[in-house]
Tab-separated table of C-alpha atoms and ligand atoms in Angstrom:
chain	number	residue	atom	x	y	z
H	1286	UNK	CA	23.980	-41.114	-8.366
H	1287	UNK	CA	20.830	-40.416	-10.278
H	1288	UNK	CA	20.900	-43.518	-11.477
H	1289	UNK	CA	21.209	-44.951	-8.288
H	1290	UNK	CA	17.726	-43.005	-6.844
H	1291	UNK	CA	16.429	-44.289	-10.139
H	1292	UNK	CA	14.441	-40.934	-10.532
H	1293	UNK	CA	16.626	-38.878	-12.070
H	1294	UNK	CA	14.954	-36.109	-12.360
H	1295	UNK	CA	14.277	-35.347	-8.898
H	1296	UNK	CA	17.083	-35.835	-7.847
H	1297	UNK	CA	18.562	-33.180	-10.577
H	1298	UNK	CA	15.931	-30.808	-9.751
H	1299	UNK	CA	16.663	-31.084	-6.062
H	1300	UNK	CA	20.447	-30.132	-5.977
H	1301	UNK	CA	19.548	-27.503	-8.707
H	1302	UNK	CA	17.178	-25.883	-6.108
H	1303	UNK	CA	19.967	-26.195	-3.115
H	1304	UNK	CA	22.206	-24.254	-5.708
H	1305	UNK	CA	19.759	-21.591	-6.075
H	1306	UNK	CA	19.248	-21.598	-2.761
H	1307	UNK	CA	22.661	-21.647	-1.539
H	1308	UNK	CA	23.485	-18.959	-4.375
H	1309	UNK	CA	20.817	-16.812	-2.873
H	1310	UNK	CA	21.770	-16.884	0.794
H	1311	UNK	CA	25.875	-16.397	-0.001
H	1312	UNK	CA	24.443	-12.864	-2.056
H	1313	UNK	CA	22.447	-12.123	1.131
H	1314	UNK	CA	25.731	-12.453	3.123
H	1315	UNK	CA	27.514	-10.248	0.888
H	1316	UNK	CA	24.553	-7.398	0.556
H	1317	UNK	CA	24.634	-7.336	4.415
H	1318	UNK	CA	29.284	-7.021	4.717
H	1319	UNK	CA	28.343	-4.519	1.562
H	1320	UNK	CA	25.695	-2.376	3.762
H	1321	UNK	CA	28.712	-3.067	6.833
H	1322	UNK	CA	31.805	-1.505	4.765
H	1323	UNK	CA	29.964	0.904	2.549
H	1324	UNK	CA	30.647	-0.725	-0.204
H	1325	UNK	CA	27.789	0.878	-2.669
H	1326	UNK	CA	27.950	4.260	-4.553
H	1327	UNK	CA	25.785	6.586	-6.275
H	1328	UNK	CA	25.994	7.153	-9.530
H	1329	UNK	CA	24.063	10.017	-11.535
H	1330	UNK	CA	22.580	10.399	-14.484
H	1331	UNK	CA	21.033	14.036	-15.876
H	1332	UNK	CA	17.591	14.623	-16.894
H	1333	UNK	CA	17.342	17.447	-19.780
H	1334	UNK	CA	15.137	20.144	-21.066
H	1335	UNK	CA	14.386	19.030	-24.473
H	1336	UNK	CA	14.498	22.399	-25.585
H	1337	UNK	CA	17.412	23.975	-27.352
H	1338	UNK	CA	19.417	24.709	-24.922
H	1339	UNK	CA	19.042	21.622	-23.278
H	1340	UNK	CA	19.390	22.511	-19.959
H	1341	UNK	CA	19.900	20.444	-17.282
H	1342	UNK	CA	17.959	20.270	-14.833
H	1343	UNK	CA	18.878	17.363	-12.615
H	1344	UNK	CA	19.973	14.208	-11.997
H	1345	UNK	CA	18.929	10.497	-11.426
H	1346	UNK	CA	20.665	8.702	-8.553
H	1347	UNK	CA	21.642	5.629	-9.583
H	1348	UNK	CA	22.860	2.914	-7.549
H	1349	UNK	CA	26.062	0.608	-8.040
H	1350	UNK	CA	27.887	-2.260	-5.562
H	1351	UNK	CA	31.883	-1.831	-5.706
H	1352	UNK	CA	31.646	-5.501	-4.888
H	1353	UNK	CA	35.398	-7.008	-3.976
H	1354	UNK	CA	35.821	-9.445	-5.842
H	1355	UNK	CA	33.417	-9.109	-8.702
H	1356	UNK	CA	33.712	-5.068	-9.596
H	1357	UNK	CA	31.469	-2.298	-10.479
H	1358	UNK	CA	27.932	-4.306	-10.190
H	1359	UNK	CA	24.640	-2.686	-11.716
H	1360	UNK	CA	21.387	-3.068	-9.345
H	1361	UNK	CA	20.305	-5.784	-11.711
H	1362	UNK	CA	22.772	-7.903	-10.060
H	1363	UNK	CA	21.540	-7.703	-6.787
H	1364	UNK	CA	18.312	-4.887	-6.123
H	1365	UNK	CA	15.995	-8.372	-6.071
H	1366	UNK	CA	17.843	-9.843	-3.910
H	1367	UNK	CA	17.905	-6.635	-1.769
H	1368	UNK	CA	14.271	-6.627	-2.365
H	1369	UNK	CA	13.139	-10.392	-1.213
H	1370	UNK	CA	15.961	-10.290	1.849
H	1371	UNK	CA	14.379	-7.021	3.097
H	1372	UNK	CA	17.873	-5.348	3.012
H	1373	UNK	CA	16.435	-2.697	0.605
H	1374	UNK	CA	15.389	-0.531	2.997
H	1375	UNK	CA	18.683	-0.511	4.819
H	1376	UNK	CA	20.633	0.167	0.985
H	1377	UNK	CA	17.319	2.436	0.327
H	1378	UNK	CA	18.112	4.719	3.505
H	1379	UNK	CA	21.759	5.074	2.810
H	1380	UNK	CA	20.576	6.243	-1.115
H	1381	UNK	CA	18.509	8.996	0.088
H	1382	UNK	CA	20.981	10.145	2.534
H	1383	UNK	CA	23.553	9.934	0.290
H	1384	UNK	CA	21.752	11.144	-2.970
H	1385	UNK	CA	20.793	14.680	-0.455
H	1386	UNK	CA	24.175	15.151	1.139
H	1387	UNK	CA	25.779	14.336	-2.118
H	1388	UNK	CA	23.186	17.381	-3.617
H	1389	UNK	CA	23.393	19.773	-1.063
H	1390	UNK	CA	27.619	19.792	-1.729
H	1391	UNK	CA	27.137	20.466	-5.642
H	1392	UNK	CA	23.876	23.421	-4.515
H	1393	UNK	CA	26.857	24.968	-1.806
H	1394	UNK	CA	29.204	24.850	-4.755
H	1395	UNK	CA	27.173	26.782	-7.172
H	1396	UNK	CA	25.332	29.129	-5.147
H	1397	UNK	CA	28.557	30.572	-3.673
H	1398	UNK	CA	29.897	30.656	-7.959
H	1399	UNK	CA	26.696	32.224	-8.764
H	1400	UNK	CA	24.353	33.378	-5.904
H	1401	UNK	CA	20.464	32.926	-7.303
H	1402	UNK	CA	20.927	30.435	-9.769
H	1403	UNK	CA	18.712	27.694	-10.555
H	1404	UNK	CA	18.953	24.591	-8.361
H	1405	UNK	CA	19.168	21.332	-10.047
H	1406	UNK	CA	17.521	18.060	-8.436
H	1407	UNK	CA	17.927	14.818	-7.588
H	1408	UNK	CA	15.482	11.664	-7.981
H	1409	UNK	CA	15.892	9.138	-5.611
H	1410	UNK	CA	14.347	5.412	-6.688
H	1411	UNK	CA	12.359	4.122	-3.618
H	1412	UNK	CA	11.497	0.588	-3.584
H	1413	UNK	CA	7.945	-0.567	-2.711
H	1414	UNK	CA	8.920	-1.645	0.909
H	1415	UNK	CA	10.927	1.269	1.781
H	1416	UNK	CA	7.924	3.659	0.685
H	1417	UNK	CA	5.328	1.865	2.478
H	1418	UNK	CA	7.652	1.522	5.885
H	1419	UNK	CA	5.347	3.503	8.565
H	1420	UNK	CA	8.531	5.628	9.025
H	1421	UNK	CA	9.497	6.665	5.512
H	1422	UNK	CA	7.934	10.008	5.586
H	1423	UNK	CA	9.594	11.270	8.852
H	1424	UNK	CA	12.948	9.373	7.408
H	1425	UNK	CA	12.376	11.239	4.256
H	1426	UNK	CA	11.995	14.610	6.329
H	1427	UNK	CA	14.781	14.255	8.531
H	1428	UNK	CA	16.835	13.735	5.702
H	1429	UNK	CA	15.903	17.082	3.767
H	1430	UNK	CA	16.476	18.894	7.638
H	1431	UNK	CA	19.506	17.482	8.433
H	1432	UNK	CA	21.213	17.957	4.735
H	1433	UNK	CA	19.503	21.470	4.119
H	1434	UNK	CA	18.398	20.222	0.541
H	1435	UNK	CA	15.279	22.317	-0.586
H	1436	UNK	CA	12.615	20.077	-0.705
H	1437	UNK	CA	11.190	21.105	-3.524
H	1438	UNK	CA	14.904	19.741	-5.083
H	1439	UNK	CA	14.064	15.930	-4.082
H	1440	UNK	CA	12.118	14.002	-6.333
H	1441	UNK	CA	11.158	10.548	-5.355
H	1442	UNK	CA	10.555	7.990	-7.741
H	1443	UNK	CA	8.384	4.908	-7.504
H	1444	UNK	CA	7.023	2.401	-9.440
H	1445	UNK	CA	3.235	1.106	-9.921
H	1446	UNK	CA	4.375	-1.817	-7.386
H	1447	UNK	CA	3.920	-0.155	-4.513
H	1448	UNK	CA	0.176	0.973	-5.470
H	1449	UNK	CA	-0.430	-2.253	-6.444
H	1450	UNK	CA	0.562	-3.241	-3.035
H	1451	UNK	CA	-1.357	-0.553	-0.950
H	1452	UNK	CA	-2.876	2.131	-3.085
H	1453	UNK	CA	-4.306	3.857	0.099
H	1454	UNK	CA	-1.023	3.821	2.215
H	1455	UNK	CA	0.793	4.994	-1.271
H	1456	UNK	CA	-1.492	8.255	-1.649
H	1457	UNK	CA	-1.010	8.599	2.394
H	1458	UNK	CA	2.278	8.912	2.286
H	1459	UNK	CA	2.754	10.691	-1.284
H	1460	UNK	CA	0.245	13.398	-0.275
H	1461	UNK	CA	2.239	13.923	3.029
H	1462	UNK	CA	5.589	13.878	1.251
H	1463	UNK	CA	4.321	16.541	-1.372
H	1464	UNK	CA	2.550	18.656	1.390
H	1465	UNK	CA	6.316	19.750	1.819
H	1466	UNK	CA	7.130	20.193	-1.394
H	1467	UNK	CA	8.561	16.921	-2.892
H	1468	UNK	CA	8.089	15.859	-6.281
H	1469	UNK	CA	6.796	12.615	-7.001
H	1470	UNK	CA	7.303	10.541	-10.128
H	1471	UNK	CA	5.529	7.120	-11.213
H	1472	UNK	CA	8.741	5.553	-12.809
H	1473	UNK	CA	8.552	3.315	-15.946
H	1474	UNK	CA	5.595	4.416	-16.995
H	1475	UNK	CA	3.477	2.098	-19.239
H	1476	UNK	CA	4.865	-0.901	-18.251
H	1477	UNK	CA	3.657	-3.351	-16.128
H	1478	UNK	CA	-0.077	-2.938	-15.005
H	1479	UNK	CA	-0.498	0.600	-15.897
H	1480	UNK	CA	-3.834	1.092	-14.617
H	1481	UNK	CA	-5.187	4.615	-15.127
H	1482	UNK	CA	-6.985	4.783	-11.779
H	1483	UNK	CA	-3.568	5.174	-10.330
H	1484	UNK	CA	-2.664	8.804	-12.478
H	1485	UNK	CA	-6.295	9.333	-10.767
H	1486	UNK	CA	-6.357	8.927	-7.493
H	1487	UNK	CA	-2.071	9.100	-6.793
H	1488	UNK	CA	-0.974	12.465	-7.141
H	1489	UNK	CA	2.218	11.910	-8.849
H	1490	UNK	CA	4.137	15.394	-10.659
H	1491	UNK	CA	5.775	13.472	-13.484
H	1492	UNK	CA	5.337	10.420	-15.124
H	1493	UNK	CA	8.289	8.497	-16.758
H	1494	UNK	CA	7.685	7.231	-19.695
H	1495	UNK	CA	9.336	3.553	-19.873
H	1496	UNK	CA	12.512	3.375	-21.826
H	1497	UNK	CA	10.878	0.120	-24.023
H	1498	UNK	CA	8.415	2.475	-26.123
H	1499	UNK	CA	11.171	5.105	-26.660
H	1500	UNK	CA	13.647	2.401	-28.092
H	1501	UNK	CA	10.977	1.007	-30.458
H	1502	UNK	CA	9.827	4.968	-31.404
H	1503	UNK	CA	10.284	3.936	-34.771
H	1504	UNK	CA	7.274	1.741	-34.637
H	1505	UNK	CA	3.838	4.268	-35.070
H	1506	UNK	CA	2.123	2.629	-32.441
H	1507	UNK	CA	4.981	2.699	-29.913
H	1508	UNK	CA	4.588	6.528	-31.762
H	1509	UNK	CA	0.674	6.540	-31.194
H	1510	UNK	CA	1.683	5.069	-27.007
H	1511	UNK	CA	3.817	8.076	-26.683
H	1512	UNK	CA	1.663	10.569	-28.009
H	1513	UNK	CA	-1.262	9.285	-25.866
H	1514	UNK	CA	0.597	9.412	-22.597
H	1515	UNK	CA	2.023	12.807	-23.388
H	1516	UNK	CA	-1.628	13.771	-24.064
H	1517	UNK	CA	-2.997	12.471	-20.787
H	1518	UNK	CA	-0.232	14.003	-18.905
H	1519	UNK	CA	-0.770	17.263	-19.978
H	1520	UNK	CA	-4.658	17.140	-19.074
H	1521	UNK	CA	-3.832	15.609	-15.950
H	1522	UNK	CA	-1.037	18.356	-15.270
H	1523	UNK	CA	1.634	16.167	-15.097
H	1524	UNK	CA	4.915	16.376	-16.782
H	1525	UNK	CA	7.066	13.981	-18.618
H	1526	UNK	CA	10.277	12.349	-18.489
H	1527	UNK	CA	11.150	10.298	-21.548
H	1528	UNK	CA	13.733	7.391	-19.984
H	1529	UNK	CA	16.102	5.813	-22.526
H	1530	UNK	CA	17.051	8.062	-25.611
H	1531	UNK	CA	19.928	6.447	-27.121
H	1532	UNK	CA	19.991	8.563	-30.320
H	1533	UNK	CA	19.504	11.667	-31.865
H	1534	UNK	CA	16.781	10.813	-33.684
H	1535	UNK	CA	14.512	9.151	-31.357
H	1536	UNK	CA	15.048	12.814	-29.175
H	1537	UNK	CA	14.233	14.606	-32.671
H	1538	UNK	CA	11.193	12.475	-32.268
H	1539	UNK	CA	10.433	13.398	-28.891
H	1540	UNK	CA	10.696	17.346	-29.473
H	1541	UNK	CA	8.423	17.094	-32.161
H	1542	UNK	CA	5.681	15.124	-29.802
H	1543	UNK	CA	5.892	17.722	-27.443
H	1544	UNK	CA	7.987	15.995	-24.719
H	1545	UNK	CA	9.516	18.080	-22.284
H	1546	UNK	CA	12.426	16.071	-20.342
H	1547	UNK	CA	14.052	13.572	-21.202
H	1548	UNK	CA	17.435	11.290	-20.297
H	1549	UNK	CA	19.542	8.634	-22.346
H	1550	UNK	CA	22.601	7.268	-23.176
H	1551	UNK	CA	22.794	9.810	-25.909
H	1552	UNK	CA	22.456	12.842	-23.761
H	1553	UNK	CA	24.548	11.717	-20.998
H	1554	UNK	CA	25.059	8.619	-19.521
H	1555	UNK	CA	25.148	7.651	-15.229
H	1556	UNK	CA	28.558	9.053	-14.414
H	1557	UNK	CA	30.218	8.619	-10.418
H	1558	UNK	CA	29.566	11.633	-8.665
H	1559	UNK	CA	32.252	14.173	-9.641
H	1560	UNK	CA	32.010	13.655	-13.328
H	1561	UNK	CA	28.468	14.298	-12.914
H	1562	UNK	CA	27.978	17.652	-10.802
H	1563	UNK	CA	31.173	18.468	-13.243
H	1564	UNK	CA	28.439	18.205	-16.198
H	1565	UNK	CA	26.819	20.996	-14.842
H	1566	UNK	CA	29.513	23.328	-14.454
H	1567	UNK	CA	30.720	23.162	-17.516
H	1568	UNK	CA	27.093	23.306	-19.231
H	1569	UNK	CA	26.150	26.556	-17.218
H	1570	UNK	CA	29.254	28.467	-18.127
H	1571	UNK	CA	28.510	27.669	-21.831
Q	157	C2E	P1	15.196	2.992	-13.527
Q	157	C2E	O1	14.842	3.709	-12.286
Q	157	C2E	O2	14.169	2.934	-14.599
Q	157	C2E	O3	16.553	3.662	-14.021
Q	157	C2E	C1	16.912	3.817	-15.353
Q	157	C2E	C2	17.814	2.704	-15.823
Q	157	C2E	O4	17.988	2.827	-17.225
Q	157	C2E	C3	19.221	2.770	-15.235
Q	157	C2E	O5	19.739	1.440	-15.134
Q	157	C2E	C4	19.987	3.527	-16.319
Q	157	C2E	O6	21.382	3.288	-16.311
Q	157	C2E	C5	19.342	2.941	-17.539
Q	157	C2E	N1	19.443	3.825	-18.703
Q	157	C2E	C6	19.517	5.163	-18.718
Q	157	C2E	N2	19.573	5.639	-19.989
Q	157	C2E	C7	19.537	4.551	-20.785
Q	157	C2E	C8	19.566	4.372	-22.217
Q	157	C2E	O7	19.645	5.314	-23.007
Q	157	C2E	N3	19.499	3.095	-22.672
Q	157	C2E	C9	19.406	2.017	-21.829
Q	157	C2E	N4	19.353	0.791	-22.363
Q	157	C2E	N5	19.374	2.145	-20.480
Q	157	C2E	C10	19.426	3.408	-19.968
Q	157	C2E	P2	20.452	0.911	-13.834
Q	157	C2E	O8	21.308	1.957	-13.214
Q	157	C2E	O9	21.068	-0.401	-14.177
Q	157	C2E	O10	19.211	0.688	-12.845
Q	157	C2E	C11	18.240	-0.266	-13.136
Q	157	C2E	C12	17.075	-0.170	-12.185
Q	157	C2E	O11	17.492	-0.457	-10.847
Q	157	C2E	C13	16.472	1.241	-12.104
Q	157	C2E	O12	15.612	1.459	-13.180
Q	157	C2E	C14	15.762	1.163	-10.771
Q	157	C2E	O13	14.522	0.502	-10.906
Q	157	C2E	C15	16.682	0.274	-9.960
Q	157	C2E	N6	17.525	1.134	-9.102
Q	157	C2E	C16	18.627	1.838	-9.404
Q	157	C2E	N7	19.105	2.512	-8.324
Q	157	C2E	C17	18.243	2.224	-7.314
Q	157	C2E	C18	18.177	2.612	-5.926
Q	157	C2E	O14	18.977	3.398	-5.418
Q	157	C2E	N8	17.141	2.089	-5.184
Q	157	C2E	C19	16.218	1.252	-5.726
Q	157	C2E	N9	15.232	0.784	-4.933
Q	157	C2E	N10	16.250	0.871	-7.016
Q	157	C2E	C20	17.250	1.344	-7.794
Q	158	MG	MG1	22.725	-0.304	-16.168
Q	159	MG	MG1	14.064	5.495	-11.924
Q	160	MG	MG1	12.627	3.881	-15.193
């Protein structure tokens, strides 16, 4: 048939773009029957103190799609597409409710165990267009009311993105989120734009150091990156996540820089909800 049109190409091209297209709009389909049946789960992954003990101290929420015919599907399968359709915000409320009633379950748990003891958190990834919807803030409020999680026990991630979007709206809403007590963190750090004016004028608690320079920690200027963000965070009074230890040694590494949290594969990988809060059972009555 391409042949036929004698222009080949276009023709090709053409039906390759109806594909995509076609591909695109059946995932949309699914993402809104997925959103209908509750078909997406949390999972969690802890953030340590990379002190001795390593304590933990929280937990990243992590998000997965049971899909039914294809299984357990990471975000990369589907947050863009969640992202371009405008669905995220619908999948982003249901995290944060979720993430906070999931939270508030494990704090009931362990304060009636051990009245007093230290809370751990959760972080909750917010994409760019759920942050910057005019009704995030009360959302994000009604949510700490209505599961009785102590604010000062939600973190909320973000990325750049959304400052690159609309820096003024971002500090808006991040200075009325953190007027309650709700940590902030600028997630993959050093990636991506990385423009200092944000760490300036966004007041941000912790930075998260992107899991690229810890993987290549061997390298002394991934090293030298490290140490430098680590240094500005601490004049800037922020503190530090390291994303992406998978090995002893690169943690070793970290300790030695000075880093004070950090998550990986090698301390504990994103684990469905019981396993998880489990974690921190077991680690507390050590
Ligand atoms: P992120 O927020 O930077 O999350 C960390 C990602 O790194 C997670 O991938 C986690 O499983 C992975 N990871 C953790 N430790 C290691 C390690 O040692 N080595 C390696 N190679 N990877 C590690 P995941 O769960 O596939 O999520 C990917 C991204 O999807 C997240 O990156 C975040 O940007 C986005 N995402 C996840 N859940 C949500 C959500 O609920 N809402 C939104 N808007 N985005 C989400
Ligand atoms: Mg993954
Ligand atoms: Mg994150
Ligand atoms: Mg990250």
């Amino acid at each position: 048939e391409a042949k036929a049109s004698g222009s080949g190409h276009t023709v090709t091209f053409t039906d390759a773009l109806g594909t995509e297209a076609r591909n695109r709009m059946a995932l949309e389909r699914e993402l809104r029957e997925a959103i209908r049946d509750k078909q997406f789960l949390l999972f969690y992954q802890p953030i340590f103190a990379l002190t001795e003990d390593q304590r933990l101290m929280g937990y990243e929420a992590l998000i997965r799609w049971q899909h039914p015919t294809r299984g357990l599907l990471d975000p990369g399968a589907f947050i863009d597409a969640a992202e371009q359709s405008g669905l995220i915000v619908f999948i982003g409320d249901w995290v944060l409710r979720q993430g906070c009633t999931a939270l508030a379950s494990l704090h009931k748990r362990m304060v009636n165990k051990t009245p007093g003891c230290e809370l751990p958190f959760v972080s909750i990834n917010i994409a760019p267009q759920q942050f910057l919807q005019p009704s995030f803030a009360q959302q994000v409020q009604r949510v700490l009311i209505e599961t009785g999680v102590p604010s000062d026990c939600l973190r909320l991630e973000v990325t750049e993105g959304v400052a690159i979007i609309d820096a003024d709206r971002t500090r808006q809403v991040l200075e009325e989120i953190r007027a309650w007590g709700v940590r902030t963190s600028l997630d993959d750090f050093g990636t991506g734009y990385s423009s200092l004016s944000y760490l300036q004028n966004l007041p941000f608690d912790t930075l998260k150091i992107d899991r690229s320079f810890v993987a290549s920690i061997e390298d002394p200027k991934s090293r030298n990156i490290i140490r430098a963000i680590l240094d500005l965070a601490n004049n800037l009074n922020l503190s530090v996540v390291a994303e992406g230890i998978e090995s002893p040694e690169q943690g070793r590494v970290l300790v030695e820089m000075g880093c004070e949290f950090g998550q990986g594969f090698h301390l504990g990988v994103p684990l469905d909800e019981k396993s998880a809060f489990a974690l921190i059972d077991q680690r507390r009555a050590a």
